[in-house]
Structure formats: C-alpha cells, structure tokens
Coordinates of C-alpha atoms in Angstrom, one line a residue:
X1 CA -1.9 -40.1 -26.7
X2 CA -0.9 -40.5 -23.0
X3 CA -2.1 -36.8 -20.6
X4 CA 1.3 -37.3 -19.2
X5 CA 4.0 -35.4 -20.9
X6 CA 7.7 -35.1 -20.6
X7 CA 9.1 -31.3 -20.5
X8 CA 12.1 -31.5 -23.0
X9 CA 11.8 -27.6 -24.3
X10 CA 11.3 -24.7 -22.2
X11 CA 11.3 -21.0 -23.2
X12 CA 11.7 -18.6 -19.9
X13 CA 11.3 -14.8 -20.6
X14 CA 10.6 -12.9 -17.0
X15 CA 10.9 -9.3 -15.9
X16 CA 11.1 -10.9 -12.1
X17 CA 13.5 -13.2 -11.8
X18 CA 13.3 -13.8 -7.9
X19 CA 13.5 -17.2 -6.9
X20 CA 13.9 -18.5 -10.3
X21 CA 17.5 -20.0 -10.1
X22 CA 16.3 -22.9 -8.6
X23 CA 13.8 -23.6 -11.3
X24 CA 16.2 -23.3 -14.1
X25 CA 18.8 -25.4 -12.4
X26 CA 16.6 -28.0 -11.8
X27 CA 15.2 -27.9 -15.3
X28 CA 19.0 -28.3 -16.4
X29 CA 19.3 -31.1 -14.1
X30 CA 16.6 -32.8 -15.6
X31 CA 18.0 -32.4 -19.3
X32 CA 15.6 -29.4 -20.3
X33 CA 16.7 -27.6 -23.4
X34 CA 16.2 -23.8 -22.0
X35 CA 15.1 -20.5 -24.7
X36 CA 16.0 -17.3 -23.6
X37 CA 16.4 -13.8 -24.7
X38 CA 17.9 -10.7 -23.1
X39 CA 18.1 -10.2 -19.5
X40 CA 16.3 -13.6 -18.4
X41 CA 19.2 -15.1 -20.9
X42 CA 21.9 -13.4 -18.9
X43 CA 20.4 -14.4 -15.7
X44 CA 20.3 -18.1 -16.9
X45 CA 24.0 -17.9 -17.8
X46 CA 25.0 -16.5 -14.3
X47 CA 23.7 -19.6 -12.9
X48 CA 26.1 -21.7 -14.8
X49 CA 23.3 -23.1 -16.8
X50 CA 23.4 -23.4 -20.9
X51 CA 20.7 -21.6 -22.9
X52 CA 19.9 -21.2 -26.3
X53 CA 19.1 -17.8 -27.4
X54 CA 15.5 -17.0 -29.2
X55 CA 17.4 -15.2 -31.7
X56 CA 19.3 -18.4 -32.7
X57 CA 16.2 -20.0 -33.1
X58 CA 14.2 -17.4 -35.5
X59 CA 17.5 -15.8 -37.0
X60 CA 15.9 -12.4 -36.4
X61 CA 17.2 -10.1 -33.6
X62 CA 15.4 -8.4 -31.2
X63 CA 14.5 -5.1 -32.7
X64 CA 12.7 -1.8 -32.0
X65 CA 14.1 -1.4 -28.8
X66 CA 13.1 -4.7 -27.4
X67 CA 9.4 -4.3 -28.3
X68 CA 9.9 -7.4 -30.8
X69 CA 12.0 -10.2 -29.4
X70 CA 9.8 -13.4 -29.4
X71 CA 6.8 -12.6 -31.9
X72 CA 8.0 -15.4 -34.7
X73 CA 6.7 -18.6 -36.0
X74 CA 9.4 -20.4 -34.8
X75 CA 8.7 -19.4 -31.3
X76 CA 4.8 -19.8 -31.4
X77 CA 4.8 -22.5 -33.7
X78 CA 6.6 -24.6 -31.3
X79 CA 4.2 -23.4 -28.5
X80 CA 1.0 -24.0 -30.5
X81 CA 1.6 -27.0 -32.3
X82 CA -0.6 -30.0 -31.7
X83 CA 1.0 -33.3 -30.6
X84 CA -1.8 -35.4 -31.6
X85 CA -1.8 -34.0 -35.1
X86 CA 0.3 -35.4 -37.6
X87 CA 0.0 -32.5 -39.7
X88 CA 1.3 -30.3 -36.9
X89 CA 3.8 -32.1 -36.9
X90 CA 5.2 -32.5 -40.4
X91 CA 5.0 -28.9 -40.2
X92 CA 7.1 -28.3 -37.1
X93 CA 9.8 -30.7 -38.6
X94 CA 9.5 -29.3 -41.7
X95 CA 10.7 -25.7 -40.6
X96 CA 13.2 -27.0 -38.0
X97 CA 10.6 -25.6 -35.1
X98 CA 11.4 -27.2 -31.4
X99 CA 8.1 -28.5 -29.6
X100 CA 8.1 -26.2 -26.3
X101 CA 7.0 -27.9 -23.5
X102 CA 7.0 -25.8 -20.7
X103 CA 6.7 -21.7 -21.2
X104 CA 7.8 -19.6 -18.3
X105 CA 6.8 -15.8 -19.1
X106 CA 5.7 -12.7 -16.9
X107 CA 4.6 -9.2 -17.9
X108 CA 6.2 -6.0 -17.3
X109 CA 4.3 -4.1 -14.5
X110 CA 1.9 -2.2 -16.0
X111 CA -0.1 -1.7 -13.1
X112 CA 2.8 -0.8 -10.5
X113 CA 4.2 1.8 -13.3
X114 CA 0.9 3.5 -13.3
X115 CA 1.1 3.6 -9.6
X116 CA 3.9 4.9 -9.1
X117 CA 3.0 8.1 -11.2
X118 CA 5.2 7.6 -14.1
X119 CA 4.6 9.5 -17.4
X120 CA 2.5 8.6 -20.1
X121 CA 5.8 7.5 -22.0
X122 CA 7.1 4.8 -19.3
X123 CA 3.3 3.8 -18.7
X124 CA 2.7 2.9 -22.7
X125 CA 6.1 0.9 -22.5
X126 CA 4.7 -1.0 -19.8
X127 CA 2.2 -2.5 -22.0
X128 CA 3.5 -6.4 -22.8
X129 CA 2.9 -7.4 -26.4
X130 CA 5.6 -10.4 -26.5
X131 CA 4.7 -11.6 -23.0
X132 CA 1.0 -11.6 -23.1
X133 CA 1.0 -13.1 -26.4
X134 CA 3.2 -16.1 -25.1
X135 CA 1.1 -16.6 -21.9
X136 CA -2.3 -16.8 -24.2
X137 CA -0.4 -19.1 -27.1
X138 CA 0.8 -21.4 -24.0
X139 CA -2.5 -21.3 -22.1
X140 CA -4.8 -22.1 -25.4
X141 CA -2.2 -24.9 -26.1
X142 CA -2.7 -26.7 -22.2
X143 CA -3.2 -30.0 -23.7
X144 CA 0.5 -30.2 -24.5
X145 CA 2.0 -27.0 -22.8
X146 CA 2.4 -25.9 -18.9
X147 CA 2.4 -22.2 -18.7
X148 CA 3.9 -20.4 -15.9
X149 CA 2.6 -16.9 -15.8
X150 CA 3.7 -15.3 -12.1
X151 CA 6.4 -15.4 -9.8
X152 CA 3.5 -16.7 -7.5
X153 CA 3.9 -19.9 -9.1
X154 CA 7.7 -20.6 -9.1
X155 CA 7.4 -22.5 -5.5
X156 CA 4.6 -24.8 -7.3
X157 CA 6.4 -25.4 -10.4
X158 CA 9.6 -26.0 -8.3
X159 CA 7.5 -29.1 -6.8
X160 CA 6.1 -30.3 -9.5
X161 CA 9.0 -30.9 -11.3
X162 CA 10.7 -32.7 -8.4
X163 CA 7.8 -34.3 -7.5
X164 CA 7.5 -35.8 -11.1
X165 CA 10.6 -35.7 -12.6
X166 CA 10.1 -33.1 -15.2
X167 CA 6.9 -34.6 -16.3
X168 CA 3.2 -32.8 -16.4
X169 CA -0.2 -34.4 -16.1
X170 CA -3.4 -32.7 -18.0
X171 CA -4.4 -31.3 -14.7
X172 CA -1.4 -29.6 -14.1
X173 CA -1.4 -28.0 -17.5
X174 CA -4.9 -26.8 -17.4
X175 CA -4.7 -25.6 -13.5
X176 CA -1.9 -23.4 -14.7
X177 CA -4.0 -22.4 -17.9
X178 CA -6.3 -21.1 -15.4
X179 CA -4.3 -19.0 -13.7
X180 CA -2.6 -17.8 -16.9
X181 CA -6.0 -16.6 -18.2
X182 CA -6.7 -14.9 -14.7
X183 CA -3.1 -13.0 -15.1
X184 CA -3.9 -12.3 -18.6
X185 CA -7.6 -11.0 -17.9
X186 CA -6.4 -9.1 -14.9
X187 CA -3.4 -7.2 -17.0
X188 CA -5.9 -5.8 -20.3
X189 CA -8.3 -4.7 -17.4
X190 CA -6.0 -2.8 -15.8
X191 CA -4.8 -1.0 -19.5
X192 CA -8.7 -0.8 -19.9
X193 CA -9.1 1.3 -17.2
X194 CA -6.3 3.2 -17.4
X195 CA -7.4 4.3 -20.8
X196 CA -10.6 5.1 -20.3
X197 CA -9.8 7.3 -17.2
X198 CA -13.0 6.7 -15.4
X199 CA -15.3 7.4 -18.2
X200 CA -18.2 4.9 -18.4
X201 CA -17.6 3.0 -21.5
X202 CA -17.6 -0.2 -19.9
X203 CA -17.6 -2.0 -16.3
X204 CA -14.7 -4.0 -15.8
X205 CA -13.1 -5.0 -12.5
X206 CA -10.5 -7.7 -11.6
X207 CA -9.6 -9.0 -8.5
X208 CA -6.7 -11.9 -8.6
X209 CA -7.4 -13.4 -5.1
X210 CA -10.8 -15.1 -3.4
X211 CA -11.3 -17.4 -0.8
X212 CA -14.5 -19.7 -0.4
X213 CA -16.9 -18.7 2.6
X214 CA -18.4 -21.1 4.7
X215 CA -21.2 -19.9 3.5
X216 CA -23.2 -17.0 2.1
X217 CA -25.6 -14.4 4.4
X218 CA -27.6 -17.0 5.1
X219 CA -26.7 -20.8 5.1
X220 CA -28.2 -22.1 1.8
X221 CA -26.3 -19.6 -0.1
X222 CA -22.8 -20.1 -1.2
X223 CA -20.2 -17.2 -0.3
X224 CA -16.9 -16.1 -1.9
X225 CA -15.0 -13.1 -1.0
X226 CA -13.0 -12.1 -4.0
X227 CA -10.1 -9.7 -2.4
X228 CA -6.9 -10.2 -0.4
X229 CA -7.9 -9.3 3.2
X230 CA -3.9 -9.8 4.4
X231 CA -3.1 -6.4 2.9
X232 CA -6.0 -5.0 5.4
X233 CA -5.4 -7.5 8.3
X234 CA -3.4 -9.3 10.4
X235 CA -5.5 -12.2 12.1
X236 CA -4.2 -13.0 15.5
X237 CA -7.1 -15.4 16.9
X238 CA -10.3 -16.9 15.7
X239 CA -11.9 -18.7 13.2
X240 CA -12.3 -17.7 9.5
X241 CA -14.1 -14.4 8.7
X242 CA -18.1 -15.4 7.6
X243 CA -19.9 -13.3 4.9
X244 CA -21.9 -11.4 7.6
X245 CA -18.7 -10.5 9.2
X246 CA -17.4 -9.1 6.5
X247 CA -20.3 -6.9 5.5
X248 CA -19.8 -5.7 9.3
X249 CA -15.9 -5.4 9.0
X250 CA -16.5 -3.1 6.3
X251 CA -18.9 -1.3 7.9
X252 CA -17.0 -0.9 11.2
X253 CA -13.6 0.5 9.0
X254 CA -15.4 3.1 6.9
X255 CA -16.7 4.2 10.5
X256 CA -13.6 4.3 12.8
X257 CA -11.9 5.8 9.7
X258 CA -14.1 9.3 10.3
X259 CA -13.0 9.5 13.6
X260 CA -8.9 11.2 14.9
X261 CA -9.9 10.9 18.6
X262 CA -9.8 8.2 20.6
X263 CA -12.9 6.0 19.4
X264 CA -14.3 3.0 20.1
X265 CA -17.3 1.5 18.2
X266 CA -19.9 -1.5 18.4
X267 CA -21.8 -2.5 15.3
X268 CA -24.4 -5.0 14.4
X269 CA -26.1 -5.4 11.0
X270 CA -23.8 -2.7 9.4
X271 CA -24.8 -0.2 12.1
X272 CA -23.6 1.2 15.2
X273 CA -25.3 0.6 17.8
X274 CA -22.7 2.5 20.2
X275 CA -19.8 4.8 19.8
X276 CA -18.0 7.0 22.4
X277 CA -14.9 9.5 22.1
X278 CA -13.1 10.0 24.9
X279 CA -9.8 10.4 26.1
X280 CA -8.8 7.1 28.0
X281 CA -9.7 3.9 25.8
X282 CA -11.7 2.0 28.5
X283 CA -13.6 5.3 29.2
X284 CA -14.5 4.8 25.3
X285 CA -15.7 1.5 25.6
X286 CA -17.8 1.4 28.6
X287 CA -19.8 4.4 27.0
X288 CA -20.1 2.9 23.7
X289 CA -21.5 -0.5 25.5
X290 CA -23.6 1.7 27.5
X291 CA -25.5 2.9 23.8
X292 CA -27.0 -0.4 23.2
X293 CA -25.4 -3.0 25.7
X294 CA -28.3 -5.8 24.5
X295 CA -27.7 -5.2 20.6
X296 CA -23.8 -5.4 21.6
X297 CA -24.0 -9.3 22.0
X298 CA -22.7 -11.0 19.4
X299 CA -21.3 -7.4 17.7
X300 CA -18.2 -6.1 15.7
X301 CA -15.7 -4.2 17.9
X302 CA -13.5 -1.6 16.2
X303 CA -11.5 1.2 17.9
X304 CA -8.6 3.2 16.7
X305 CA -6.6 3.0 19.5
X306 CA -4.2 0.4 20.7
X307 CA -6.0 -1.7 22.9
X308 CA -4.6 -2.3 26.6
X309 CA -5.0 -4.8 29.2
X310 CA -7.6 -2.7 31.1
X311 CA -9.9 -2.4 28.5
X312 CA -9.7 -6.1 27.1
X313 CA -10.8 -7.4 30.4
X314 CA -14.2 -4.9 29.7
X315 CA -14.5 -6.6 26.5
X316 CA -14.2 -9.7 27.8
X317 CA -17.2 -9.6 29.8
X318 CA -19.1 -9.7 26.6
X319 CA -19.5 -12.0 23.9
X320 CA -18.6 -10.6 20.6
X321 CA -17.8 -11.9 17.1
X322 CA -14.9 -9.7 16.1
X323 CA -12.2 -7.3 17.4
X324 CA -10.3 -4.8 15.6
X325 CA -7.7 -2.7 16.7
X326 CA -4.7 -1.2 15.3
X327 CA -2.5 -3.1 18.0
X328 CA -2.8 -4.7 21.0
X329 CA -0.6 -4.9 24.0
X330 CA 0.6 -8.6 25.1
X331 CA -1.6 -8.8 27.9
X332 CA -4.5 -7.4 26.5
X333 CA -4.2 -9.9 23.4
X334 CA -3.8 -12.8 26.1
X335 CA -6.8 -12.2 27.9
X336 CA -9.0 -11.3 24.5
X337 CA -7.6 -15.1 23.3
X338 CA -9.2 -16.8 26.2
X339 CA -12.5 -17.1 23.9
X340 CA -11.2 -19.5 21.4
X341 CA -13.7 -18.5 18.4
X342 CA -13.1 -15.0 18.7
X343 CA -11.7 -13.4 16.0
X344 CA -9.0 -10.6 16.6
X345 CA -7.7 -8.8 13.8
X346 CA -4.9 -5.7 13.7
X347 CA -6.3 -3.2 11.0
X348 CA -3.0 -2.5 8.5
X349 CA -2.7 1.1 7.1
X350 CA -3.9 0.3 3.4
X351 CA -5.9 2.3 1.0
X352 CA -9.2 1.6 0.2
X353 CA -11.1 1.9 -3.3
X354 CA -12.7 5.3 -3.9
X355 CA -15.4 3.7 -5.5
X356 CA -18.2 0.9 -4.9
X357 CA -20.3 -1.2 -7.3
X358 CA -23.0 -4.0 -6.4
X359 CA -24.8 -6.2 -8.9
X360 CA -28.6 -4.5 -9.5
X361 CA -31.1 -5.9 -11.7
X362 CA -29.0 -7.7 -14.8
X363 CA -26.0 -5.3 -14.7
X364 CA -24.0 -3.4 -12.0
X365 CA -24.1 -0.1 -10.7
X366 CA -21.2 2.0 -9.8
X367 CA -20.5 5.1 -7.7
X368 CA -18.3 7.0 -6.1
X369 CA -17.7 6.2 -2.0
X370 CA -19.5 8.8 0.1
X371 CA -16.5 10.0 1.3
X372 CA -17.4 13.9 2.2
X373 CA -16.6 14.6 5.6
X374 CA -18.2 17.7 7.1
X375 CA -16.1 20.2 9.3
X376 CA -17.3 23.3 11.5
X377 CA -16.7 25.3 8.4
X378 CA -19.7 23.3 6.6
X379 CA -22.3 24.1 9.1
X380 CA -24.6 26.7 8.0
X381 CA -26.8 27.9 10.9
X382 CA -30.3 28.6 9.9
X383 CA -32.1 29.8 13.3
X384 CA -32.0 32.7 15.2
X385 CA -30.4 30.6 17.7
X386 CA -26.4 29.2 17.4
X387 CA -25.1 26.0 18.6
X388 CA -22.7 26.4 21.5
X389 CA -19.3 24.9 21.1
X390 CA -19.9 21.6 22.6
X391 CA -23.2 21.1 20.9
X392 CA -21.4 21.7 17.3
X393 CA -18.7 19.2 18.8
X394 CA -21.7 16.4 19.1
X395 CA -23.5 17.3 16.2
X396 CA -20.6 17.0 13.6
X397 CA -20.2 13.5 16.1
X398 CA -23.7 12.6 15.1
X399 CA -23.1 13.4 11.6
X400 CA -20.4 11.2 10.9
X401 CA -22.8 8.4 12.8
X402 CA -25.9 9.1 10.9
X403 CA -23.5 8.9 7.3
X404 CA -22.6 5.3 8.5
X405 CA -26.0 4.1 9.4
X406 CA -28.7 2.8 7.0
X407 CA -31.5 5.2 6.0
X408 CA -33.9 6.5 6.7
X409 CA -32.1 7.1 9.8
X410 CA -31.9 9.8 12.9
X411 CA -28.8 9.8 15.3
X412 CA -29.2 11.5 18.9
X413 CA -25.7 12.1 20.8
X414 CA -24.4 13.7 23.5
X415 CA -21.1 14.8 24.9
X416 CA -19.4 12.3 22.2
X417 CA -21.6 9.5 23.2
X418 CA -24.1 7.7 20.8
X419 CA -27.5 7.6 22.7
X420 CA -29.5 5.6 20.2
X421 CA -30.1 6.0 16.7
X422 CA -33.3 4.8 14.7
X423 CA -32.2 2.9 11.7
X424 CA -33.4 1.7 8.3
X425 CA -37.2 3.0 8.9
X426 CA -39.7 4.2 5.8
X427 CA -40.4 7.0 7.9
X428 CA -37.9 9.6 9.0
X429 CA -40.8 10.3 12.1
X430 CA -40.6 6.6 12.6
X431 CA -37.1 6.9 12.9
X432 CA -36.7 9.6 15.7
X433 CA -39.8 7.9 17.6
X434 CA -37.5 4.6 17.5
X435 CA -34.3 6.6 18.4
X436 CA -35.9 8.3 21.8
X437 CA -37.6 5.3 22.4
X438 CA -34.2 3.0 22.7
X439 CA -32.2 6.4 24.4
X440 CA -35.1 6.4 27.3
X441 CA -34.9 2.4 27.5
X442 CA -31.5 2.5 28.1
X443 CA -31.5 5.5 30.7
X444 CA -30.2 8.6 28.7
X445 CA -31.4 11.6 29.5
X446 CA -31.9 13.6 25.9
X447 CA -31.9 17.3 27.7
X448 CA -29.0 19.1 25.9
X449 CA -28.8 15.9 23.3
X450 CA -28.3 16.4 19.7
X451 CA -30.2 15.2 16.6
X452 CA -28.9 14.7 13.1
X453 CA -30.4 13.5 10.3
X454 CA -29.1 12.0 7.2
X455 CA -32.0 13.6 4.8
X456 CA -33.9 17.0 5.0
X457 CA -37.1 17.2 7.3
X458 CA -40.1 17.5 4.3
X459 CA -42.4 18.7 7.4
X460 CA -41.6 20.2 11.2
X461 CA -43.2 17.1 13.1
X462 CA -39.3 15.5 13.7
X463 CA -38.3 19.0 15.4
X464 CA -41.4 18.9 16.9
X465 CA -41.2 15.4 18.7
X466 CA -37.4 16.4 19.3
X467 CA -38.0 19.2 21.1
X468 CA -40.2 17.2 23.7
X469 CA -37.7 14.8 24.0
X470 CA -35.0 17.7 25.3
X471 CA -33.3 17.8 21.7
X472 CA -31.5 21.7 21.6
X473 CA -29.8 21.6 18.3
X474 CA -30.3 19.9 15.1
X475 CA -27.8 19.1 12.0
X476 CA -29.1 18.0 8.8
X477 CA -28.9 18.6 4.9
X478 CA -31.8 21.2 4.2
X479 CA -33.3 21.1 0.9
X480 CA -36.5 20.9 1.6
X481 CA -39.5 23.0 -0.3
X482 CA -40.9 23.3 3.7
X483 CA -37.2 24.0 5.4
X484 CA -38.6 27.3 6.7
X485 CA -41.7 25.6 8.5
X486 CA -38.8 23.6 10.5
X487 CA -36.9 26.7 11.2
X488 CA -39.8 28.7 12.4
X489 CA -40.5 25.8 15.0
X490 CA -37.2 25.8 15.8
X491 CA -37.3 30.0 16.6
X492 CA -40.4 29.3 18.4
X493 CA -38.8 26.8 21.0
X494 CA -34.9 28.3 21.2
X495 CA -34.0 25.0 19.4
X496 CA -30.3 26.0 17.0
X497 CA -30.6 23.7 13.5
X498 CA -27.7 23.9 11.4
X499 CA -27.6 23.0 7.7
X500 CA -25.2 21.1 5.4
X501 CA -26.0 21.1 2.0
X502 CA -25.1 17.2 1.8
X503 CA -27.3 14.3 2.2
X504 CA -26.3 11.3 3.5
X505 CA -28.5 8.6 2.2
X506 CA -27.4 4.6 2.9
X507 CA -29.5 2.2 1.5

C-alpha cells in the first residue's frame, strides 16, 4: 500500500483552543469529517464548521462528570484499525466504525496545576485518561494515523495540510508519533514525581526541548543540551553556546546569585579567576580582572548590574567568550557587539532546579543543590581574637567564592576582591600555596587578607603558612579531630578564626 494517505476523518478534543480555528477551517475545506465532543465541539461549531459528535458515534453520552467521553471501541477501533489488514477492515465495516486518519488531542494541564498550588482534588482531576490513551493509540498506529499532541505542533500541521492538500506520508506520521510519545512520557513523569513526593523510588526526569551542540567537551565527542535556554537568557549577539560554554555559564549563574551588591565575576573552566564587589560597576570589573588578568583571556564574564558604556569600553579590551548581565544600555551593547563571535546574553528571572544529578558508573547520582549561604549569624568565633567588621565582610565574601570553586580549594580575599584561589588540588596545603604564589605574582599584598577553606584543616599547617603570608582572619567549617591545634596556633599569632559548621565540597 502507498505510504501517502489522505485524511478523511479527524478526531479533535483539546484543552487549549489557541490557533485551532485555521486548522478546523482548512480540514472543512478539504472535505474532512470532524468528530469532537464537549468544549472542543462547541468551539468548532462557533467557527461555522460542521462537526459530528462523539456521543453520536458511540451512542453513549459523556459520563461521570466528563471523566469518560472517548473511551469506546468505536473511537479506538477507528484509530487502531490497520488499513493493510483485511480482517481489521472487515471488523470496522461490521461495527460501522469510521477510519480515523487524524487525531488532534492535548492533555489536561497537570504540571501547571501542581505548580499553581492547587488542592490535591484539583490536581487529581487534571490527570488525563482519555487524552493520553488517544495519543498513545494514534502514535502506535502511525503507519495509518497522524497524531498531533500539542498546540505547539499546530503551525506545522497547518503547513502540512496546505502543502500536501490533506495527504500525509509515513515520515510525517512517524515524526509526529515521536512527538506524541515525548508528550505522553513527559506527562507521566510529572505524575509519577508528584505521587513519589521526593521519595527515591525511581529516577525519572523529563525535558522536552533539546539542541544539538557543535560538539561535546572535546571535538571528537558529540554533545546535546536538553533544556530551554530561552527561558533563562535572551541571546543578543554571537555564535551558539558550546558544551564548555554551557558548563561555565552554569557556574557563573550559580556564583553571581550569591551576591546582592554590585559584583562582577570572571570564570574559567567553571572556577572564578576574578571577582570583586564595588559601588561602581566599572570598578568591580577592573578589580575582578586584576585578580588574574592572564586566566581572564577567553573567559566567561557575568555581573548582576546593567552594563554601561564605560564598563563596556573596558571589557572590550579583553577577548572573552561570553558576557552575561541583566541588561545593557544601548551604547554598551554597540561596543560589545563589535566582536563578531562574542556571545552576549541577558539573564532573565527564572526559577532554577534545586536538585542536580549526573551519570555515574552504570546509573545516576542525585543530590540537593548546595544552597546553603552563610551569614554573619552563622559564624562562630573559636579564637581569642574576633574578626573586625571589615574582616567579617571579607570572610563572607570569600566563603561565597569557595563554595563555587573546585575542591580542594583555598580562597584569599581582601576588601571585597578575590586576590587568588588554589583550585582542585589533592592537598589543601597545595591549594593554599598555589593561591599565595598567584596572589604575589599579580602584585597583591596579602597583609590583612582573609582565607576561606571549603573543608576543615586536618593539621595546623595551613594556618601556619597563611600567617607567614600575612593572613589575619580565617573561615572554615571545622569538624576535624585536630581543630584545636589550628585554633591554638591562631591564638598564639593573633589570627581570628571563625567556623561555620558547613562544608562546601565541590567535585
């Protein structure tokens, strides 16, 4: 039999009627018989298009408050009947079941109803039964039936009806079947997760949108991003984000979210190589860049303030991959756009996930995001000397950075500026030494600076080295059986130390 099939009969039953009118009018123009029920039937009739009722086809009314409308052999037989099987065709004829060639059905808004904070009764009523069954049936029989399971597919359907004059081919029907199973599996995932209520009975996640990346972490690896970046960013300029760009952008967005004051950060390979908080944005940029002007080359820049002309002129002196800000004034945007490939993003308000997961061995590991943000009240002074007000500010500043830096890590900061960090070292002592060498290489005076550690000090060696470099205050989680050794050393040399009780490993 030919793969090209004409649409003679259509079943339409949808929750969302947006942009449906042109489709029903086109189907009528093509001589298609339309079957429908309830609100969709009324909508079609309002368009001046004749419609056959499902109740008339099945000889059964909609019952149980609308819970049962289309669940009937005369409906599902018309969808599931195999046109190439003579036995199926004979049964359809025997029971006077019309062959349904097009099914347009969407689902009750379960996900939206949960998000609205509705009662459990309302949420349960939004678990679609008939719709999900119709979608699966039509998608299963894609060799004969075209399934449209979302209003997002309406433009494509209308183009198809116009271009092919009411005919579909196998590739059309298969592609829409893929979309339909995407719709149904996504819907069931959200229902499962609602009922599981956070209990780890199984791992199920569903993201409906995706985009193929140029490549993965390296050119020989394939890469795909699953998600909708348009909800988080407006892209104003530049090439497409790469896999590595996305990793850095994710790290940048998480880091800048820690700061309410005017702050600029520069990231490279997921770690901050420069960050500063200042009253004026251009000063925040200059001091962030001073933290490591070498690593900043080709980095990711992010701020929590609108970028102005003065700051853009300074940024434009540096080659950078991505610039992220909540806004840009017109002059700043023109300056930043002067580099053809530079990616310019506007970060929009968007609620981000509070859990994270990654593939591990032959499965997936999942955890809550590290959303703990220490404040002054979380600091417990454990030394005889207490930190000054300025040191407390710097300790909290450094602690925010250490939380978003690869372990083992040490962060050195002074006057709201990152002096240097030791990143991803197998030894905390090595991380500290690396930070000191970098700070001195870029001309920082560490006398009066503070030190933050992502985890406790097992020995007093780190505070000894810090003291020799001029560090005057330390923040760390504590918890070592030898905490007292570090405290005693700090007391002997006059260093203030605070503990938070919270470790911030990042791997």
